[in-house]
PDB file of C-alpha atoms in Angstrom:
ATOM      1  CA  UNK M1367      17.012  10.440   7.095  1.00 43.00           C
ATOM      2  CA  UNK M1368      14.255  10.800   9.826  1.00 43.00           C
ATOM      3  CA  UNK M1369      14.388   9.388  13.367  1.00 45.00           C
ATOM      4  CA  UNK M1370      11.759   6.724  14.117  1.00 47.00           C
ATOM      5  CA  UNK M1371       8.427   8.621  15.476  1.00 46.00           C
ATOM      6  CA  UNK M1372       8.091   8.588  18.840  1.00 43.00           C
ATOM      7  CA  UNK M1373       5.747   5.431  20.544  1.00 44.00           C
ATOM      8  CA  UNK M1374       2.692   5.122  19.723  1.00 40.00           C
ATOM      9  CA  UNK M1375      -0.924   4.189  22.272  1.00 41.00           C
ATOM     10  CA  UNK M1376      -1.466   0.051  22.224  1.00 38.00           C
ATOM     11  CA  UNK M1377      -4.162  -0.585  19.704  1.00 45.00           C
ATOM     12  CA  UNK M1378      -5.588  -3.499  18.970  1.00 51.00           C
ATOM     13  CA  UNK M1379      -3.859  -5.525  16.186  1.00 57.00           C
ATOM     14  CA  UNK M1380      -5.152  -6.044  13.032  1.00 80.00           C
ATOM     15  CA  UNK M1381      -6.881  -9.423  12.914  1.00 85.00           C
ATOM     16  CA  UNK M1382      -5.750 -11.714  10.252  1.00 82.00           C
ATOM     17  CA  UNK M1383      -8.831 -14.217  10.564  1.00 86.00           C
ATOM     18  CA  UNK M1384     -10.837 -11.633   9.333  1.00 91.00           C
ATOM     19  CA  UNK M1385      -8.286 -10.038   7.027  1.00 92.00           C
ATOM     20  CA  UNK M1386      -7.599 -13.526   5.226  1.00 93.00           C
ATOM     21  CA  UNK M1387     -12.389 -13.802   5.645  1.00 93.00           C
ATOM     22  CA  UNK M1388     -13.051 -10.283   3.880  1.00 94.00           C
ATOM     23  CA  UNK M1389     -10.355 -10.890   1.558  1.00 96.00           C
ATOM     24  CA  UNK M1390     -11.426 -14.196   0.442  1.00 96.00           C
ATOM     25  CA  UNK M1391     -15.167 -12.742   0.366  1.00 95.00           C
ATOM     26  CA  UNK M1392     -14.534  -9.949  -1.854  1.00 96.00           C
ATOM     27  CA  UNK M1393     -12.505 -12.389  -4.336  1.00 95.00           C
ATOM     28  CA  UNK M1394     -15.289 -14.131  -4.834  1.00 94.00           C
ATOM     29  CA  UNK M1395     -17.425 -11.418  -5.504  1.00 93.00           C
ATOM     30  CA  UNK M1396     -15.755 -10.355  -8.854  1.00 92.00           C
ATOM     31  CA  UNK M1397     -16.132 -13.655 -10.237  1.00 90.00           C
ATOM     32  CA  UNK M1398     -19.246 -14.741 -12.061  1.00 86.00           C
ATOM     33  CA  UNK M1399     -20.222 -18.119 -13.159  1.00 85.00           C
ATOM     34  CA  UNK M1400     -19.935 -17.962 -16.336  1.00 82.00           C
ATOM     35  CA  UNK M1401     -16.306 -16.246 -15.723  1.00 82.00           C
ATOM     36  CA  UNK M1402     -15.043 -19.694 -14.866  1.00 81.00           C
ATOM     37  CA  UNK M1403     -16.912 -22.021 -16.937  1.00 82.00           C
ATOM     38  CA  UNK M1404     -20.017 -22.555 -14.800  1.00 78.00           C
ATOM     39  CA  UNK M1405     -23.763 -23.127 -15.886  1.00 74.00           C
ATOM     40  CA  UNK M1406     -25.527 -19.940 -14.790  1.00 66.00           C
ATOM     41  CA  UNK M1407     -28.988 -20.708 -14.533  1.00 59.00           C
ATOM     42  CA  UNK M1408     -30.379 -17.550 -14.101  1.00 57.00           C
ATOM     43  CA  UNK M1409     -31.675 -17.490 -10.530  1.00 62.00           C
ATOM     44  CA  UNK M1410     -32.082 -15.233  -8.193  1.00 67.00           C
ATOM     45  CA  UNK M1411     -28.597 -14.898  -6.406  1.00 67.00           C
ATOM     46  CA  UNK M1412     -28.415 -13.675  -2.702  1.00 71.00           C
ATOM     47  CA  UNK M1413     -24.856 -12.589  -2.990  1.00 72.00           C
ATOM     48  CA  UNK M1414     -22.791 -11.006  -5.702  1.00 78.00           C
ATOM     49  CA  UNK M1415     -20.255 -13.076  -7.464  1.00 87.00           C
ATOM     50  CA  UNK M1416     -19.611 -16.876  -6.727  1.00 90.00           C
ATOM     51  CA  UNK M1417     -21.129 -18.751  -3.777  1.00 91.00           C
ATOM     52  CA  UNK M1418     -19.161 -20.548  -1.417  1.00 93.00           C
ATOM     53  CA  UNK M1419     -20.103 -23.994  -2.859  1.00 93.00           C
ATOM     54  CA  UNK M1420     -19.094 -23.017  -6.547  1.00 92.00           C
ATOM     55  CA  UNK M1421     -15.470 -21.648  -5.258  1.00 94.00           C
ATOM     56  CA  UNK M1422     -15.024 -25.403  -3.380  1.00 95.00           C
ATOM     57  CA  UNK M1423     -16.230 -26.893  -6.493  1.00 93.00           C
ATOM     58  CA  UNK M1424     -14.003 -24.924  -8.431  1.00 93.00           C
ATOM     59  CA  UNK M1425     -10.765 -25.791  -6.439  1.00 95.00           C
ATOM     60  CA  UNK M1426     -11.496 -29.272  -5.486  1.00 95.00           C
ATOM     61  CA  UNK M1427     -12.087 -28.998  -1.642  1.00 95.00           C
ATOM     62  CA  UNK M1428     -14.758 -29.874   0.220  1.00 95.00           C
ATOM     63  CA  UNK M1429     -17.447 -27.176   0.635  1.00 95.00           C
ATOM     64  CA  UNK M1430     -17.366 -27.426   4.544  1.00 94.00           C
ATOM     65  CA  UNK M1431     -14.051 -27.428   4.106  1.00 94.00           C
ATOM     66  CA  UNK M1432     -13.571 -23.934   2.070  1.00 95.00           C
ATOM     67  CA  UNK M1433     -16.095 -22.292   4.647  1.00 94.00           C
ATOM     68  CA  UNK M1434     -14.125 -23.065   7.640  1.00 92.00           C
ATOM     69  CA  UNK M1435     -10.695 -21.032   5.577  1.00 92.00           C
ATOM     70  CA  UNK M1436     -12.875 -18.277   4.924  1.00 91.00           C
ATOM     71  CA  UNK M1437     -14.127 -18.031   8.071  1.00 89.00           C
ATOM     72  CA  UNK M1438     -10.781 -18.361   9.361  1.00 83.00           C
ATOM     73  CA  UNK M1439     -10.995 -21.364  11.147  1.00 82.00           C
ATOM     74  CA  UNK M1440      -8.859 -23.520   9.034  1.00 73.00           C
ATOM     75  CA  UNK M1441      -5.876 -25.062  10.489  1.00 77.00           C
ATOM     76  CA  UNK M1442      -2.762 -25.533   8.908  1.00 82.00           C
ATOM     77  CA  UNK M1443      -3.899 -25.150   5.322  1.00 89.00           C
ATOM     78  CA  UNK M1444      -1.283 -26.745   2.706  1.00 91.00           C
ATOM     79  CA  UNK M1445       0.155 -24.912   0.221  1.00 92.00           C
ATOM     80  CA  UNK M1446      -1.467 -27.108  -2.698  1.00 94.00           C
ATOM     81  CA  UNK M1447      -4.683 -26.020  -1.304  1.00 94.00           C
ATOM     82  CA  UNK M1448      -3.981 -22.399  -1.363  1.00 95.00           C
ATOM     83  CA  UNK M1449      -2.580 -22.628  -4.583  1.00 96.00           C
ATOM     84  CA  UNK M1450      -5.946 -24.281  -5.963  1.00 96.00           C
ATOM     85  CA  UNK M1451      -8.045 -21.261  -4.383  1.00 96.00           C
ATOM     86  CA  UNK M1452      -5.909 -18.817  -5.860  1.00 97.00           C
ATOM     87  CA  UNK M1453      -6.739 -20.271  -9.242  1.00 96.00           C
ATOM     88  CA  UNK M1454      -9.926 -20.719  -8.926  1.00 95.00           C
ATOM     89  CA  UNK M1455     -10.268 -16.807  -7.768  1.00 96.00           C
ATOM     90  CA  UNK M1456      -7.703 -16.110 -10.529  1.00 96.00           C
ATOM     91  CA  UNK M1457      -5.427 -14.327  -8.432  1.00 96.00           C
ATOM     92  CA  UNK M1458      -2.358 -12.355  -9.650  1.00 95.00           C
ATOM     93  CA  UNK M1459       0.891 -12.383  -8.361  1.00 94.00           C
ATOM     94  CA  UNK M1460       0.670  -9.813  -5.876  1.00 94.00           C
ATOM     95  CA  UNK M1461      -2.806 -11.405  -4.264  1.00 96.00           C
ATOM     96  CA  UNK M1462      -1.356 -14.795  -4.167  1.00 96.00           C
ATOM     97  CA  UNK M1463       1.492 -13.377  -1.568  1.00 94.00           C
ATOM     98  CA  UNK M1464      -1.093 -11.999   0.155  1.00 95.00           C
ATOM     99  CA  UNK M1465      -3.445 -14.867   0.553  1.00 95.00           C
ATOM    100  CA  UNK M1466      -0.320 -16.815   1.560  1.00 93.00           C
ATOM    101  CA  UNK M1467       0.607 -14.345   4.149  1.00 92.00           C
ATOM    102  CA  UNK M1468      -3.276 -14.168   5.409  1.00 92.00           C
ATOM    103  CA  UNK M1469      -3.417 -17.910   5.404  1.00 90.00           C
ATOM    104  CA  UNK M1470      -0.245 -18.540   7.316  1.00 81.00           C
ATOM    105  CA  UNK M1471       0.177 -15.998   9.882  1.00 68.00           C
ATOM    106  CA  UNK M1472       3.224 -15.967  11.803  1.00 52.00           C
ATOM    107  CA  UNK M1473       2.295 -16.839  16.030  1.00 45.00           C
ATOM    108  CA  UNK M1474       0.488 -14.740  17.200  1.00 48.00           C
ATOM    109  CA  UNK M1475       1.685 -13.280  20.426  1.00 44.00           C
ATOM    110  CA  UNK M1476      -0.356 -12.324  23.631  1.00 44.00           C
ATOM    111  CA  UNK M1477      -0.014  -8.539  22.844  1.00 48.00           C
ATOM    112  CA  UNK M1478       1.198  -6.388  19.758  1.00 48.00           C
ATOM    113  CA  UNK M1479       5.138  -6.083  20.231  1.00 49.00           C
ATOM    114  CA  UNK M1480       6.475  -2.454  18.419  1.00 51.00           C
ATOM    115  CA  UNK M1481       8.435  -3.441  15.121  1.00 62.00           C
ATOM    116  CA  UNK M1482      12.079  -2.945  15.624  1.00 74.00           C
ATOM    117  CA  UNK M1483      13.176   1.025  13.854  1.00 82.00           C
ATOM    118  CA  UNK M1484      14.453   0.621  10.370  1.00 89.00           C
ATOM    119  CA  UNK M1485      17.572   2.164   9.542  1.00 90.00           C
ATOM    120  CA  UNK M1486      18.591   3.297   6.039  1.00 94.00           C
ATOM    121  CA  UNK M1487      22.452   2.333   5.322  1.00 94.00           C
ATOM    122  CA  UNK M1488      24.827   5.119   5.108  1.00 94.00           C
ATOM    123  CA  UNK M1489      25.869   3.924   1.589  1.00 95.00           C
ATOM    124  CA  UNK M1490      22.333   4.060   0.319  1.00 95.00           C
ATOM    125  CA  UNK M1491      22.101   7.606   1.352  1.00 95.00           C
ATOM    126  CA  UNK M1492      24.954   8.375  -0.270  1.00 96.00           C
ATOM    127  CA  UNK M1493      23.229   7.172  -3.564  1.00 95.00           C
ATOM    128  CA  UNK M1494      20.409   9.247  -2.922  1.00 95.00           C
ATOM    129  CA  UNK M1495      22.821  12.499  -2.133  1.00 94.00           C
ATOM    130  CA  UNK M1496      24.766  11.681  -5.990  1.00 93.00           C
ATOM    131  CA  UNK M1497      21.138  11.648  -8.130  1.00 91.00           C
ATOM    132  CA  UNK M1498      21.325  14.893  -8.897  1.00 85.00           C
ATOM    133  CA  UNK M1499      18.420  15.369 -11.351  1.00 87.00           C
ATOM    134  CA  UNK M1500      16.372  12.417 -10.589  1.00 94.00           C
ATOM    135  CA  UNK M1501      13.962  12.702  -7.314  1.00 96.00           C
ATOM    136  CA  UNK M1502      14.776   9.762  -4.854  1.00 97.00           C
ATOM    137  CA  UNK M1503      13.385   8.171  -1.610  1.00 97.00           C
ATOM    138  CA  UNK M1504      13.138   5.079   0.388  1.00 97.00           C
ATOM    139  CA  UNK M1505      10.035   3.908   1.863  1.00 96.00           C
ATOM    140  CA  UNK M1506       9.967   1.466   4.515  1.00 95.00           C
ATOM    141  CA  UNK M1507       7.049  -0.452   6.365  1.00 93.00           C
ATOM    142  CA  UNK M1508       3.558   0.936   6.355  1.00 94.00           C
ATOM    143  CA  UNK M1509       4.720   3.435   3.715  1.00 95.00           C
ATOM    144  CA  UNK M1510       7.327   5.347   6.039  1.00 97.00           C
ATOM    145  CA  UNK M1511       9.378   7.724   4.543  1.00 97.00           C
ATOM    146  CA  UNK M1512      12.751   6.849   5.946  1.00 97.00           C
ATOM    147  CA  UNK M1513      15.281   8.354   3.436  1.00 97.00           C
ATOM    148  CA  UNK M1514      15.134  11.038   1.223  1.00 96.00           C
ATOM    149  CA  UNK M1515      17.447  13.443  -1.404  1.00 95.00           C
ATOM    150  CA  UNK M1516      17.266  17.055  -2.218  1.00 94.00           C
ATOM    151  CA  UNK M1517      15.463  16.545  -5.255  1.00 95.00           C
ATOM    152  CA  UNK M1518      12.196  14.263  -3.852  1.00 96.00           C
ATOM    153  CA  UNK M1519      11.907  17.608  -1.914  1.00 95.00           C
ATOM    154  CA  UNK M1520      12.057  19.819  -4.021  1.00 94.00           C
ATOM    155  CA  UNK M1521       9.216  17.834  -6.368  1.00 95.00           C
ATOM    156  CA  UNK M1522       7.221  16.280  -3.864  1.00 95.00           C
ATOM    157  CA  UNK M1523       7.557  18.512  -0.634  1.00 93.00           C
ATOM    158  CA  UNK M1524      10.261  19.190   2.313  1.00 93.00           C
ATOM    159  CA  UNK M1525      10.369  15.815   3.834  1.00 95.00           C
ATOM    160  CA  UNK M1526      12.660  17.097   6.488  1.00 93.00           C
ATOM    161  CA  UNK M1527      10.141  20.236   7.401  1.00 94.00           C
ATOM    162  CA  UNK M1528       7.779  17.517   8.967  1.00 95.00           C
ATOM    163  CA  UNK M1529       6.600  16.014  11.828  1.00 94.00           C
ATOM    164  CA  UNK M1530       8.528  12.234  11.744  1.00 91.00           C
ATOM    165  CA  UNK M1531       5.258  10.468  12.178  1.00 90.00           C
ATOM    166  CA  UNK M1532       3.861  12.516   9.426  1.00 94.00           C
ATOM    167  CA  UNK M1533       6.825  11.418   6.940  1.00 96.00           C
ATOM    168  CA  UNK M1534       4.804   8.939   5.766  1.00 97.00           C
ATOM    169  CA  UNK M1535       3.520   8.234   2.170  1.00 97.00           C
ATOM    170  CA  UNK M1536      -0.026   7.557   2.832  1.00 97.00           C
ATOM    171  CA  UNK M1537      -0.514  10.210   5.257  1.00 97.00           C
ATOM    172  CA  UNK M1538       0.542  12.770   2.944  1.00 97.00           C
ATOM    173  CA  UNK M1539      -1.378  11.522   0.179  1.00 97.00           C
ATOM    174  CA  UNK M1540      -4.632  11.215   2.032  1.00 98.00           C
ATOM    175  CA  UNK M1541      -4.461  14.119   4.441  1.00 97.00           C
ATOM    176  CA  UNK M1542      -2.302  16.829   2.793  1.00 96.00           C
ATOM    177  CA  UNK M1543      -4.876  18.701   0.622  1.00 94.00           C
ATOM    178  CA  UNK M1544      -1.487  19.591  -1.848  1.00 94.00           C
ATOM    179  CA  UNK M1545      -1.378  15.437  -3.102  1.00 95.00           C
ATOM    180  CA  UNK M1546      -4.728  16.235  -4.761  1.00 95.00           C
ATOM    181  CA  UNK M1547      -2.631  19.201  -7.106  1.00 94.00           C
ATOM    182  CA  UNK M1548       0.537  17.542  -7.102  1.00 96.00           C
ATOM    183  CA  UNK M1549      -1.207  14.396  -8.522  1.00 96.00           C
ATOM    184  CA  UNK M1550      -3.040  14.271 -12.220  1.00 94.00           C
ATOM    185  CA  UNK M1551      -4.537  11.075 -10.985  1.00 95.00           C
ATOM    186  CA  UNK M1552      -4.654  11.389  -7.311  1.00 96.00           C
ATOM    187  CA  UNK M1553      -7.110   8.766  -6.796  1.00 96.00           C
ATOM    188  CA  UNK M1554      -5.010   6.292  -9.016  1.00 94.00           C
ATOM    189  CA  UNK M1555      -1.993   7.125  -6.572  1.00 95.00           C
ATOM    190  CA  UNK M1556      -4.376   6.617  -3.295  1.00 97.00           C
ATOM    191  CA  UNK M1557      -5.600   3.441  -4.116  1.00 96.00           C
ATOM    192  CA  UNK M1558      -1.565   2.440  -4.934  1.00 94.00           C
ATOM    193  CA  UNK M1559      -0.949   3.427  -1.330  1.00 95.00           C
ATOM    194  CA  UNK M1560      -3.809   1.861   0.011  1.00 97.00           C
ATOM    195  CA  UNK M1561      -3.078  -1.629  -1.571  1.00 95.00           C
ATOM    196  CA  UNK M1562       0.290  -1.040  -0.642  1.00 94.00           C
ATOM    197  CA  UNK M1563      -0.937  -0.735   3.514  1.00 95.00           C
ATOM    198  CA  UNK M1564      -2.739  -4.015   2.486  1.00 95.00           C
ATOM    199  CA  UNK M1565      -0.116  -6.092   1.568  1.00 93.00           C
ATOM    200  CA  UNK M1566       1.821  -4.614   4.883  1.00 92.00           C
ATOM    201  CA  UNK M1567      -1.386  -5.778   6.808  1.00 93.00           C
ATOM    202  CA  UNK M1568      -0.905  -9.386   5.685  1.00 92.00           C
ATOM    203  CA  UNK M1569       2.543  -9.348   6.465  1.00 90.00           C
ATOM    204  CA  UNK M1570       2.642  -8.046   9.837  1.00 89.00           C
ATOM    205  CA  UNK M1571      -0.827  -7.680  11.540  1.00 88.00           C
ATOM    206  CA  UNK M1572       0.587  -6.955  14.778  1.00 87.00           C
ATOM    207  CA  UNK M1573       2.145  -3.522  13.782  1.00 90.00           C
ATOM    208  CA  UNK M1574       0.703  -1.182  16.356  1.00 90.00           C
ATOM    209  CA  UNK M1575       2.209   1.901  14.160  1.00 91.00           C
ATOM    210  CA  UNK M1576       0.365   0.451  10.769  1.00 94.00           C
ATOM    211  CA  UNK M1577      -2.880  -0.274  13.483  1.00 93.00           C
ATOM    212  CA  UNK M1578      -2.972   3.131  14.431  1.00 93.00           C
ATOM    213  CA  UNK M1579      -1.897   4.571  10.738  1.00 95.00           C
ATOM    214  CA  UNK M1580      -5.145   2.628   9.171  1.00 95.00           C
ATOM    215  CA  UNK M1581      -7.510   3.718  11.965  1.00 94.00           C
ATOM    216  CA  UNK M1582      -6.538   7.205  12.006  1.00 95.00           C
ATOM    217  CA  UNK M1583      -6.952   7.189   7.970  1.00 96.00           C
ATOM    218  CA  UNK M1584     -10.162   5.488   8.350  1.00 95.00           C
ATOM    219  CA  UNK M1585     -11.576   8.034  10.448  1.00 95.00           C
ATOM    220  CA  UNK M1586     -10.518  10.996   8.516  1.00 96.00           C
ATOM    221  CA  UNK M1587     -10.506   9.864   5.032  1.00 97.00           C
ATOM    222  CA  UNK M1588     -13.608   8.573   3.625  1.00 96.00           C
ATOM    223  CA  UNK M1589     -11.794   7.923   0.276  1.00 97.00           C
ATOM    224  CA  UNK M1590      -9.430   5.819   2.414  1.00 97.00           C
ATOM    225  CA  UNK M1591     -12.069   4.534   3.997  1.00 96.00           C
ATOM    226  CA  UNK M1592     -14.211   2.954   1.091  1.00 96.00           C
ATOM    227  CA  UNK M1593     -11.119   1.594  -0.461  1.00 97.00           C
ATOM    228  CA  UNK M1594      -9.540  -0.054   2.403  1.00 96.00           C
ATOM    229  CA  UNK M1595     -12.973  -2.083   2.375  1.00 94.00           C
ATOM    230  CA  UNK M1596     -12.369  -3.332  -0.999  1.00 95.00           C
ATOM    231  CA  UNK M1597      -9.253  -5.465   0.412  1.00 95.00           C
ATOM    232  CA  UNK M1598      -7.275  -4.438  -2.780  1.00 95.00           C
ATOM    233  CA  UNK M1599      -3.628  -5.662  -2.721  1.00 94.00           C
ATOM    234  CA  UNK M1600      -1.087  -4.962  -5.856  1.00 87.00           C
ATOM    235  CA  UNK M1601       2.509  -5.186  -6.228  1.00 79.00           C
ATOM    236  CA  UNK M1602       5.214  -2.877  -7.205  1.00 78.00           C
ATOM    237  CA  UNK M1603       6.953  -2.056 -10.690  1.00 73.00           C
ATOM    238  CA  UNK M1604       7.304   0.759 -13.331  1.00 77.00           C
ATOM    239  CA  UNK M1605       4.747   2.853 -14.345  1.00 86.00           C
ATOM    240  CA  UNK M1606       4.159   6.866 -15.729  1.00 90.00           C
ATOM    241  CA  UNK M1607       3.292   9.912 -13.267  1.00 92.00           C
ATOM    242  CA  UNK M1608       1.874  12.604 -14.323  1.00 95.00           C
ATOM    243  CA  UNK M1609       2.554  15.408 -12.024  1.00 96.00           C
ATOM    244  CA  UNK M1610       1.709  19.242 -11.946  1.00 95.00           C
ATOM    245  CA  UNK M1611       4.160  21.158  -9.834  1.00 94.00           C
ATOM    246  CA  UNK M1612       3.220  24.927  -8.638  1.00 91.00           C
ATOM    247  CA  UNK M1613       6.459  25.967  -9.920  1.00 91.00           C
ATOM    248  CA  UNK M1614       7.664  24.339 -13.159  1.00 93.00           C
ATOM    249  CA  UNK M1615       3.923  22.985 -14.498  1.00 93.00           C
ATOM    250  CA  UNK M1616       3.482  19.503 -15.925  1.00 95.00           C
ATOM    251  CA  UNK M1617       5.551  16.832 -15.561  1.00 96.00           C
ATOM    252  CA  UNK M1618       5.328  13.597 -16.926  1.00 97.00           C
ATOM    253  CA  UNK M1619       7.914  11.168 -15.187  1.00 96.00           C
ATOM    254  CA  UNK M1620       9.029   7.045 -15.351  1.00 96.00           C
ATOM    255  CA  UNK M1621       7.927   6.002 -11.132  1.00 93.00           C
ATOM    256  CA  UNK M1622      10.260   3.048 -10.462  1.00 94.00           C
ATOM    257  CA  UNK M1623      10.285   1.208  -7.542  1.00 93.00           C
ATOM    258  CA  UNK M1624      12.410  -1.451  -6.946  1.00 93.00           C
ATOM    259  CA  UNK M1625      13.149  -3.478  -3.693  1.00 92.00           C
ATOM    260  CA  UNK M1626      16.440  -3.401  -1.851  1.00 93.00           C
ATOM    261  CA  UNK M1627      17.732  -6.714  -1.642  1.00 90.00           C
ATOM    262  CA  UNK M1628      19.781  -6.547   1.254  1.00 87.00           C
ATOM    263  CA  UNK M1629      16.465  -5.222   3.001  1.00 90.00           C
ATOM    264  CA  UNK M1630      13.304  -6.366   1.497  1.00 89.00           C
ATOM    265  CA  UNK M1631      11.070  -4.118   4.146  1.00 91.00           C
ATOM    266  CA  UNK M1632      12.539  -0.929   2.145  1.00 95.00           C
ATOM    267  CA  UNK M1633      11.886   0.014  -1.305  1.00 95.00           C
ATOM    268  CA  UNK M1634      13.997   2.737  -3.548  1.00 96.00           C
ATOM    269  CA  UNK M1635      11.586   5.004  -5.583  1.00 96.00           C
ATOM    270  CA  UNK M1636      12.501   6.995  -7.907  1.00 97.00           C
ATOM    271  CA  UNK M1637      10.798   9.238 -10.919  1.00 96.00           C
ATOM    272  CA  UNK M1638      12.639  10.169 -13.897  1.00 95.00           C
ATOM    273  CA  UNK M1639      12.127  12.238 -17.114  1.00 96.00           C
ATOM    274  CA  UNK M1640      12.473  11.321 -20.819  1.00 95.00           C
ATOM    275  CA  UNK M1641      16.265  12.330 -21.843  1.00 95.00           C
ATOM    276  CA  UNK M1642      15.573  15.501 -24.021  1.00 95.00           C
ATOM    277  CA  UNK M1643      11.599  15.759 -22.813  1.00 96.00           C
ATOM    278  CA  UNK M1644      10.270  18.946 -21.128  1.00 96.00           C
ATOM    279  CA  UNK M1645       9.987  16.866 -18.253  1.00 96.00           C
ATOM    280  CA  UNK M1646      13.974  16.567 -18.534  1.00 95.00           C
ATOM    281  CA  UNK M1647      14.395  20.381 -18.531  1.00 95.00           C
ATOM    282  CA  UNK M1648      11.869  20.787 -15.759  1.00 94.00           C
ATOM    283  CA  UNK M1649      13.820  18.521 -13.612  1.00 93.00           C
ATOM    284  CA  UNK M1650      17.018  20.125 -14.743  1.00 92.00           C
ATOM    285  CA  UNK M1651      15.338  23.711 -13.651  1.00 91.00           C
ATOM    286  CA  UNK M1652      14.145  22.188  -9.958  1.00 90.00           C
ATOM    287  CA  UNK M1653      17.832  21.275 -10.289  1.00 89.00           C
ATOM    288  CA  UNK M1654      19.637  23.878 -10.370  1.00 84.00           C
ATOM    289  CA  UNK M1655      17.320  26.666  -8.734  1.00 74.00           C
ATOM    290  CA  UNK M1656      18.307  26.205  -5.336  1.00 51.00           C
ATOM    291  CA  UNK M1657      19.801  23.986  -2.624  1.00 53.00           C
ATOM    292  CA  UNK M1658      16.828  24.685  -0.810  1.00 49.00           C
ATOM    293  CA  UNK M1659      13.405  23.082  -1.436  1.00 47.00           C
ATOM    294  CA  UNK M1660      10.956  25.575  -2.698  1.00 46.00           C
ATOM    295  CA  UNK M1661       8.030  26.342  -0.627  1.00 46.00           C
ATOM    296  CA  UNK M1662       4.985  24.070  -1.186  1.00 45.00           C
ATOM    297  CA  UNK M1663       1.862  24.617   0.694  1.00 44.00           C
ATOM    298  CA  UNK M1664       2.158  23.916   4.234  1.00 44.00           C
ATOM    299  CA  UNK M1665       0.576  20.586   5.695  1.00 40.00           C
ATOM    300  CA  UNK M1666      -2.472  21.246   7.833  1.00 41.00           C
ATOM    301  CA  UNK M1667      -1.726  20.377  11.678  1.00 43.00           C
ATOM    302  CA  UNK M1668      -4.380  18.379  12.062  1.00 38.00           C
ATOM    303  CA  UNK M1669      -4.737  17.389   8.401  1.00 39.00           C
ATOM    304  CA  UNK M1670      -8.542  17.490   5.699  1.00 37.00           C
ATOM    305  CA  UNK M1671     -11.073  15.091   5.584  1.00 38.00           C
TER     306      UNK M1671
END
């Protein structure tokens, strides 16, 4: 388990008025009239997707009204109206959270105030010690790896090796040039991570760590960069991995990542192999070849673009 990185410049929060405008904006851009049982009538449209009007029309509000909310002037917006934007924009699960968080910020306070450390319970590490073939970590706010056993390292790198404010999923996956081996489908993984920071954004905007996370990304990344923009948000569940390790090959693996309910800011991933698969037997070989992590290639100091 890694000691909370040590404090961070001020930086400007992130703003949710805008947040909850570009969101909102880019929503409305996937949709087409005809998409949501509008007469298209063939003219010359300034913007891409639905305009302003069409969305109001759509959700029953007044089209002054819906221009103030995406402008982020809106006051106390009810929940009925939210929930009639979000189906008009045909929102999934994951994006309705978000709008919600977006459109009901908590009060705002006169200057970012530093998110308390989060602490991984003893107990839970102990579960992570006893899975002894099946990679395990725990991921916290803005993607922070907080909690880690001996076989995460020894498939996805030596957590322990690093820098504490470099234990962090999206920094490894953006600036450690090994995520783009490691992964088959490294930009499917990214833009995970990236919706991921999203969802964080909406839910605590006044982060200075995530603040200064996303701006060092954007700088550095132009990958991250372009897909931050797109205001992507998606929640969590099962999925496949398909991994190539330098030292046992190709694995394909079961991700799960479930949310602790005693904490809901930290998550429990794991990745595990079909019993009887060569995916098994890999694992069972990272297993058993040493107590020690085997080498991977060393992260950059100052990380790639």
């Amino acid at each position: 388990m890694s000691p909370e990185p040590p404090p961070v410049d001020p930086i400007d929060p992130i703003d949710p008025r805008n947040e909850l405008s570009e969101f909102l904006r880019t929503r409305r851009a996937r949709l087409q009239p005809e998409d949501v049982g509008l007469p298209y009538f063939g003219s010359r449209r300034r913007v891409p997707g639905l305009r302003r009007e069409e969305l109001a029309q759509l959700a029953g509000v007044s089209a002054a009204y819906y221009t103030r909310l995406e402008q982020g002037n809106a006051r106390n917006v009810s929940a009925a109206v939210l929930e009639a934007i979000a189906d008009a924009l045909r929102l999934n699960r994951a994006e309705r959270e978000h709008l919600d968080h977006l459109a009901k910020p908590a009060r705002r306070r006169g200057r970012p105030v530093p998110s308390r450390p989060q602490r991984v319970r003893p107990q839970l590490q102990h579960l992570l010690d006893a899975m002894d073939c099946v990679p395990a970590y725990v991921l916290g706010r803005r993607c922070d790896i907080l909690a880690w056993n001996r076989m995460a390292c020894a498939l996805l790198g030596d957590f322990a090796a690093l820098p504490p404010e470099q234990r962090n999923m999206a920094w490894l996956v953006f600036m450690d040039p090994a995520s783009h081996e490691l992964y088959d489908d490294w930009e499917g993984k990214a833009r995970d991570v990236v919706a991921g920071l999203r969802m964080d954004a909406g839910r605590t905007p006044d982060d200075p760590r995530l603040a200064a996370l996303i701006g060092e990304l954007s700088v550095k990344s132009p990958e991250f960069r372009q897909w931050w923009a797109a205001h992507d948000v998606r929640g969590t569940g099962p999925c496949a991995k398909e991994l190539h390790h330098p030292v046992v090959g190709r694995l394909s693996l079961a991700f799960e990542s479930l949310v602790l309910p005693a904490d809901p800011d930290q998550m429990l991933v794991t990745y595990a192999a079909e019993p009887g698969s060569p995916s098994a037997e890999a694992l069972r070989l990272l297993a058993s070849w040493t107590e020690v992590p085997p080498p991977l290639p060393k992260v950059p100091e100052h990380g790639v673009n």
